[in-house]
Coordinates of C-alpha atoms in Angstrom, one line a residue:
Chain Z
D1 CA 35.7 31.9 -181.6
T2 CA 34.8 29.1 -179.2
G3 CA 34.1 26.3 -181.7
V4 CA 31.2 25.1 -183.8
S5 CA 27.9 26.4 -182.7
Q6 CA 24.5 24.8 -183.5
N7 CA 21.1 26.1 -182.8
P8 CA 18.7 25.2 -181.5
R9 CA 20.0 22.5 -179.2
H10 CA 16.6 20.8 -179.0
K11 CA 13.6 20.9 -181.3
I12 CA 10.2 19.2 -180.9
T13 CA 7.9 19.4 -183.8
K14 CA 4.8 17.8 -185.1
R15 CA 4.8 15.4 -188.0
G16 CA 4.4 17.3 -191.2
Q17 CA 6.0 20.5 -190.0
N18 CA 9.1 22.1 -191.5
V19 CA 12.2 22.7 -189.3
T20 CA 15.4 24.5 -189.9
F21 CA 18.7 24.1 -188.0
R22 CA 21.7 26.4 -188.1
C23 CA 25.4 25.7 -187.8
D24 CA 28.1 28.3 -187.3
P25 CA 31.5 26.7 -188.0
I26 CA 34.9 27.8 -186.8
S27 CA 35.5 31.0 -188.8
E28 CA 38.6 30.0 -190.8
H29 CA 37.3 26.5 -191.7
N30 CA 36.2 26.2 -195.3
R31 CA 34.7 22.7 -195.0
L32 CA 31.4 22.1 -193.3
Y33 CA 29.7 18.8 -192.8
W34 CA 26.3 17.6 -191.7
Y35 CA 25.8 14.2 -190.0
R36 CA 22.8 12.5 -188.5
Q37 CA 23.1 10.3 -185.4
T38 CA 20.4 8.0 -184.0
L39 CA 20.5 6.3 -180.6
G40 CA 23.2 3.7 -180.3
Q41 CA 24.6 4.4 -183.8
G42 CA 27.6 6.4 -185.0
P43 CA 27.1 9.6 -187.0
E44 CA 26.1 9.1 -190.6
F45 CA 27.2 11.5 -193.3
L46 CA 24.5 13.7 -194.9
T47 CA 26.2 16.4 -196.9
Y48 CA 29.2 18.7 -197.0
F49 CA 30.3 22.1 -198.3
Q50 CA 33.5 23.5 -199.5
N51 CA 33.0 27.2 -198.9
E52 CA 29.5 27.9 -200.3
A53 CA 29.5 25.0 -202.8
Q54 CA 27.7 21.8 -201.8
L55 CA 29.9 19.1 -203.1
E56 CA 28.3 15.8 -202.0
K57 CA 25.0 14.6 -200.7
S58 CA 24.3 11.2 -199.2
R59 CA 21.5 9.0 -200.4
L60 CA 20.2 9.4 -196.9
L61 CA 19.4 13.0 -197.8
S62 CA 15.9 12.7 -199.3
D63 CA 14.2 15.4 -201.3
R64 CA 12.7 16.7 -198.1
F65 CA 16.1 17.7 -196.9
S66 CA 18.0 20.8 -198.1
A67 CA 21.1 22.4 -196.9
E68 CA 22.7 25.8 -197.8
R69 CA 25.8 27.7 -196.9
P70 CA 25.1 31.0 -198.7
K71 CA 28.2 33.0 -198.0
G72 CA 30.5 30.2 -197.1
S73 CA 30.1 30.9 -193.4
F74 CA 27.1 29.5 -191.5
S75 CA 24.9 26.7 -192.9
T76 CA 21.3 25.8 -192.5
L77 CA 19.7 22.4 -192.8
E78 CA 16.0 22.3 -193.5
I79 CA 13.7 19.3 -193.3
Q80 CA 10.3 19.7 -194.9
R81 CA 7.2 17.7 -194.0
T82 CA 9.0 16.0 -191.1
E83 CA 8.4 12.3 -190.3
Q84 CA 8.9 10.4 -187.1
G85 CA 11.9 8.7 -188.7
D86 CA 13.6 12.0 -188.9
S87 CA 14.0 12.1 -185.1
A88 CA 17.7 12.1 -184.5
M89 CA 20.7 14.2 -183.4
Y90 CA 21.8 16.4 -186.3
L91 CA 25.5 17.2 -186.0
C92 CA 27.5 19.8 -187.8
A93 CA 31.3 19.6 -188.1
S94 CA 33.9 21.8 -189.7
T95 CA 37.5 21.3 -190.8
L96 CA 40.4 23.6 -191.7
K97 CA 41.7 21.3 -194.4
D98 CA 40.1 19.1 -197.1
G99 CA 41.0 15.9 -195.3
N100 CA 43.6 14.2 -193.0
T101 CA 42.6 16.5 -190.2
E102 CA 40.5 16.6 -187.1
A103 CA 36.8 17.5 -187.4
F104 CA 35.4 19.9 -184.9
F105 CA 31.8 19.0 -184.1
G106 CA 29.1 21.1 -182.6
Q107 CA 26.9 20.0 -179.8
G108 CA 24.2 19.0 -182.2
T109 CA 20.5 19.6 -182.6
R110 CA 18.2 17.0 -181.1
L111 CA 15.1 16.7 -183.2
T112 CA 12.0 14.9 -181.9
V113 CA 9.1 14.5 -184.3
V114 CA 5.8 13.7 -182.5
Chain F
S1 CA 29.1 -4.6 -198.1
Q2 CA 31.2 -2.1 -196.2
K3 CA 31.3 -2.5 -192.4
I4 CA 33.0 -0.8 -189.5
E5 CA 32.6 -2.9 -186.3
Q6 CA 33.6 -1.8 -182.8
N7 CA 34.0 -4.5 -180.2
S8 CA 31.2 -5.0 -177.8
E9 CA 28.8 -2.2 -177.2
A10 CA 30.0 -1.8 -173.7
L11 CA 33.3 -2.2 -171.9
N12 CA 33.6 -2.0 -168.1
I13 CA 37.0 -1.8 -166.4
Q14 CA 38.5 -0.9 -163.1
E15 CA 40.3 2.4 -162.5
G16 CA 44.0 2.1 -163.2
K17 CA 43.7 -0.7 -165.8
T18 CA 44.3 -0.3 -169.5
A19 CA 41.2 -0.2 -171.7
T20 CA 41.5 -1.6 -175.2
L21 CA 38.9 -0.9 -177.8
T22 CA 38.8 -2.5 -181.2
C23 CA 37.8 -1.2 -184.6
N24 CA 37.5 -3.7 -187.5
Y25 CA 36.5 -2.8 -191.0
T26 CA 35.7 -4.7 -194.2
N27 CA 35.6 -3.5 -197.8
Y28 CA 37.3 -0.2 -197.0
S29 CA 40.7 1.0 -197.8
P30 CA 41.0 4.0 -195.5
A31 CA 43.8 6.5 -195.9
Y32 CA 43.3 7.7 -192.3
L33 CA 41.6 6.4 -189.2
Q34 CA 40.4 8.7 -186.4
W35 CA 39.1 8.1 -182.9
Y36 CA 36.6 10.4 -181.2
R37 CA 35.1 10.6 -177.8
Q38 CA 31.5 11.3 -177.3
D39 CA 29.7 12.1 -174.0
P40 CA 25.9 11.8 -173.7
G41 CA 24.0 14.5 -175.5
R42 CA 27.2 16.1 -176.9
G43 CA 29.1 16.1 -180.2
P44 CA 32.1 13.9 -180.8
V45 CA 35.5 15.3 -179.8
F46 CA 38.6 14.4 -181.7
L47 CA 41.3 12.3 -180.0
L48 CA 43.8 10.9 -182.5
L49 CA 44.4 10.5 -186.2
I50 CA 46.6 7.8 -187.7
R51 CA 47.7 7.4 -191.3
E52 CA 47.6 4.2 -193.3
N53 CA 51.4 4.1 -193.3
E54 CA 51.7 4.6 -189.6
K55 CA 51.7 1.6 -187.2
E56 CA 51.2 3.4 -183.9
K57 CA 50.5 6.8 -182.5
R58 CA 50.5 8.1 -178.9
K59 CA 49.2 11.1 -177.1
E60 CA 49.5 11.2 -173.3
R61 CA 47.7 8.1 -172.0
L62 CA 46.2 7.3 -175.4
K63 CA 47.7 4.9 -178.0
V64 CA 46.3 3.9 -181.4
T65 CA 47.6 1.2 -183.6
F66 CA 46.6 0.6 -187.3
D67 CA 47.1 -2.7 -189.1
T68 CA 45.9 -2.4 -192.7
T69 CA 46.6 -6.1 -193.2
L70 CA 44.3 -7.2 -190.4
K71 CA 42.0 -4.2 -191.2
Q72 CA 42.0 -3.3 -187.6
S73 CA 42.7 -0.5 -185.2
L74 CA 43.2 -0.8 -181.5
F75 CA 42.7 2.1 -179.1
H76 CA 44.3 1.9 -175.7
I77 CA 43.7 4.1 -172.7
T78 CA 46.3 3.4 -170.0
A79 CA 45.9 4.2 -166.3
S80 CA 42.2 4.6 -166.9
Q81 CA 40.1 7.0 -164.8
P82 CA 36.4 7.3 -164.1
A83 CA 36.6 10.6 -166.2
D84 CA 37.5 8.4 -169.2
S85 CA 33.9 7.0 -169.1
A86 CA 32.3 7.8 -172.5
T87 CA 31.5 6.4 -175.9
Y88 CA 34.5 6.1 -178.2
L89 CA 33.9 6.2 -181.9
C90 CA 36.2 4.9 -184.7
A91 CA 36.0 6.8 -188.0
L92 CA 37.5 6.0 -191.3
E93 CA 38.5 8.5 -194.0
R94 CA 38.9 7.2 -197.5
G95 CA 41.4 8.7 -200.0
S96 CA 38.6 9.1 -202.6
T97 CA 36.4 11.1 -200.2
L98 CA 38.8 12.9 -198.0
G99 CA 37.2 14.7 -195.1
R100 CA 34.1 12.6 -195.1
L101 CA 34.1 10.3 -192.1
Y102 CA 32.6 6.8 -191.9
F103 CA 31.8 6.0 -188.2
G104 CA 31.4 2.8 -186.3
R105 CA 28.7 2.5 -183.7
G106 CA 31.0 3.2 -180.9
T107 CA 32.0 1.4 -177.7
Q108 CA 30.7 2.7 -174.4
L109 CA 33.5 2.6 -171.8
T110 CA 32.8 2.7 -168.1
V111 CA 35.7 3.0 -165.7
W112 CA 34.7 2.2 -162.1
P113 CA 36.6 3.2 -159.0

């Protein structure tokens, strides 16, 4: 296992289209997080999973966003009816413990909505 | 409102000098504070974690201090090298929401030869 993997690395989509991103965490990590990062800003929390359970969602996560982690392994983040404001880097991270531990981030998916 | 502020968006220093980055926060009571490095187009990479009851932590050329009275963390890179050039992110972890990280905007460090 070489770390957290995110696919695709880049996605360009037209406004109004749906997009889905995938994150494969480190295999023994039970916590999985999604963050969003725009240019010049730090990552902002979107949601997280403990195994397959989604435990918290940020207010940033509008109804157009949905995330799943069906078997407690990989996760998907879907954005419906994309808007230009959704353009950002979407980062996935996983941790071995519930807290007080380093987060391992993937390389991110760069979304551009045109 | 809650804020995490990192000193100046950019810091330029000469190779061999010590880089000092600042992270100040308001209206947070973090249980832990972490520092990450981020290179352009890549995800953050963990560097150090310090607990609220720890004053200082070191790892090779890196040193972090944590002052809960001043609500400040300092991050030092000694004997800096051009390869240290990157954006450094401060992240807080609250006891009530362990695991969830609250990030500052980052400081872009450039080390010139």
